[in-house]
Amino acid sequence: MVNPVVRPYDDLQPWRGMQTNLHTGEAFEVTQAHFDELLALRVARITRPGRYFLLVETGDEVLDYHDAVAFYGGACQYVRGGGDHTFTEFATQLPAILRFAGIGVAP
């Protein structure tokens, strides 16, 4: 999980209403029904922390990394000081991500 939003049904409310796709210019509307759907999918807590690898940076200007650290408690976590929401350390963390996923690891 890279910079996951823990409560999208709350945290994304500022984007309710008409939006424009940044790549196509197409207009679309984010409605309360979308947030209701997200709320219906809510997970109160993770049940198998070993399935998750959280990657966050403390300088994220969009999401509060504390929320993700608390929600994914018990999971493997990489929390880097600084950075931003683009997760500037992604390329350097690829070996750790692949190891976590069991890719390139001898049986």
C-alpha positions as a Python dict, from the first residue, in 0.01 Angstrom:
ca = {
    (1, 'M'): (0, 0, 0),
    (2, 'V'): (158, 329, -112),
    (3, 'N'): (-2, 632, 52),
    (4, 'P'): (-338, 466, 109),
    (5, 'V'): (-637, 676, 208),
    (6, 'V'): (-785, 509, 515),
    (7, 'R'): (-1123, 684, 521),
    (8, 'P'): (-1200, 778, 158),
    (9, 'Y'): (-1569, 828, 238),
    (10, 'D'): (-1463, 1120, 462),
    (11, 'D'): (-1128, 1236, 327),
    (12, 'L'): (-1239, 1274, -35),
    (13, 'Q'): (-1552, 1478, 41),
    (14, 'P'): (-1389, 1803, -80),
    (15, 'W'): (-1398, 1655, -433),
    (16, 'R'): (-1773, 1590, -431),
    (17, 'G'): (-1938, 1762, -724),
    (18, 'M'): (-1829, 1827, -1081),
    (19, 'Q'): (-1472, 1730, -1167),
    (20, 'T'): (-1262, 1728, -1483),
    (21, 'N'): (-1045, 1437, -1590),
    (22, 'L'): (-692, 1580, -1599),
    (23, 'H'): (-593, 1367, -1897),
    (24, 'T'): (-901, 1379, -2122),
    (25, 'G'): (-1074, 1699, -2012),
    (26, 'E'): (-1397, 1501, -1972),
    (27, 'A'): (-1633, 1630, -1702),
    (28, 'F'): (-1780, 1390, -1448),
    (29, 'E'): (-1967, 1419, -1122),
    (30, 'V'): (-1868, 1268, -789),
    (31, 'T'): (-2191, 1218, -596),
    (32, 'Q'): (-2290, 1127, -243),
    (33, 'A'): (-2381, 784, -382),
    (34, 'H'): (-2011, 728, -455),
    (35, 'F'): (-1927, 804, -92),
    (36, 'D'): (-2209, 579, 28),
    (37, 'E'): (-2058, 296, -178),
    (38, 'L'): (-1715, 357, -25),
    (39, 'L'): (-1868, 357, 322),
    (40, 'A'): (-2040, 25, 250),
    (41, 'L'): (-1698, -122, 162),
    (42, 'R'): (-1537, 5, 484),
    (43, 'V'): (-1310, -233, 671),
    (44, 'A'): (-1297, -161, 1044),
    (45, 'R'): (-948, -310, 1080),
    (46, 'I'): (-717, -538, 891),
    (47, 'T'): (-730, -897, 1007),
    (48, 'R'): (-412, -1040, 852),
    (49, 'P'): (-138, -775, 881),
    (50, 'G'): (118, -1006, 720),
    (51, 'R'): (-52, -953, 385),
    (52, 'Y'): (30, -581, 380),
    (53, 'F'): (339, -371, 316),
    (54, 'L'): (276, -2, 388),
    (55, 'L'): (495, 264, 230),
    (56, 'V'): (449, 626, 338),
    (57, 'E'): (650, 945, 371),
    (58, 'T'): (598, 1191, 655),
    (59, 'G'): (600, 1489, 420),
    (60, 'D'): (286, 1377, 234),
    (61, 'E'): (90, 1697, 177),
    (62, 'V'): (-232, 1517, 81),
    (63, 'L'): (-276, 1241, 341),
    (64, 'D'): (-179, 1222, 707),
    (65, 'Y'): (62, 931, 720),
    (66, 'H'): (-27, 874, 1090),
    (67, 'D'): (-370, 745, 983),
    (68, 'A'): (-218, 477, 759),
    (69, 'V'): (45, 377, 1016),
    (70, 'A'): (-225, 327, 1279),
    (71, 'F'): (-470, 148, 1047),
    (72, 'Y'): (-203, -90, 916),
    (73, 'G'): (-62, -156, 1262),
    (74, 'G'): (119, -489, 1275),
    (75, 'A'): (188, -484, 902),
    (76, 'C'): (531, -447, 747),
    (77, 'Q'): (585, -70, 724),
    (78, 'Y'): (834, 165, 563),
    (79, 'V'): (791, 518, 696),
    (80, 'R'): (1039, 768, 557),
    (81, 'G'): (1091, 1116, 694),
    (82, 'G'): (1028, 1391, 441),
    (83, 'G'): (914, 1321, 89),
    (84, 'D'): (569, 1404, -42),
    (85, 'H'): (255, 1244, -184),
    (86, 'T'): (441, 1127, -496),
    (87, 'F'): (633, 888, -267),
    (88, 'T'): (975, 1002, -383),
    (89, 'E'): (1143, 681, -261),
    (90, 'F'): (941, 441, -476),
    (91, 'A'): (1224, 342, -712),
    (92, 'T'): (1465, 274, -426),
    (93, 'Q'): (1202, 60, -251),
    (94, 'L'): (1136, -167, -551),
    (95, 'P'): (1371, -443, -423),
    (96, 'A'): (1189, -447, -86),
    (97, 'I'): (850, -448, -260),
    (98, 'L'): (950, -739, -481),
    (99, 'R'): (1091, -931, -183),
    (100, 'F'): (765, -877, 6),
    (101, 'A'): (572, -1006, -296),
    (102, 'G'): (798, -1309, -320),
    (103, 'I'): (927, -1211, -662),
    (104, 'G'): (1287, -1300, -734),
    (105, 'V'): (1320, -1489, -408),
    (106, 'A'): (1447, -1847, -424),
    (107, 'P'): (1201, -2107, -284),
}
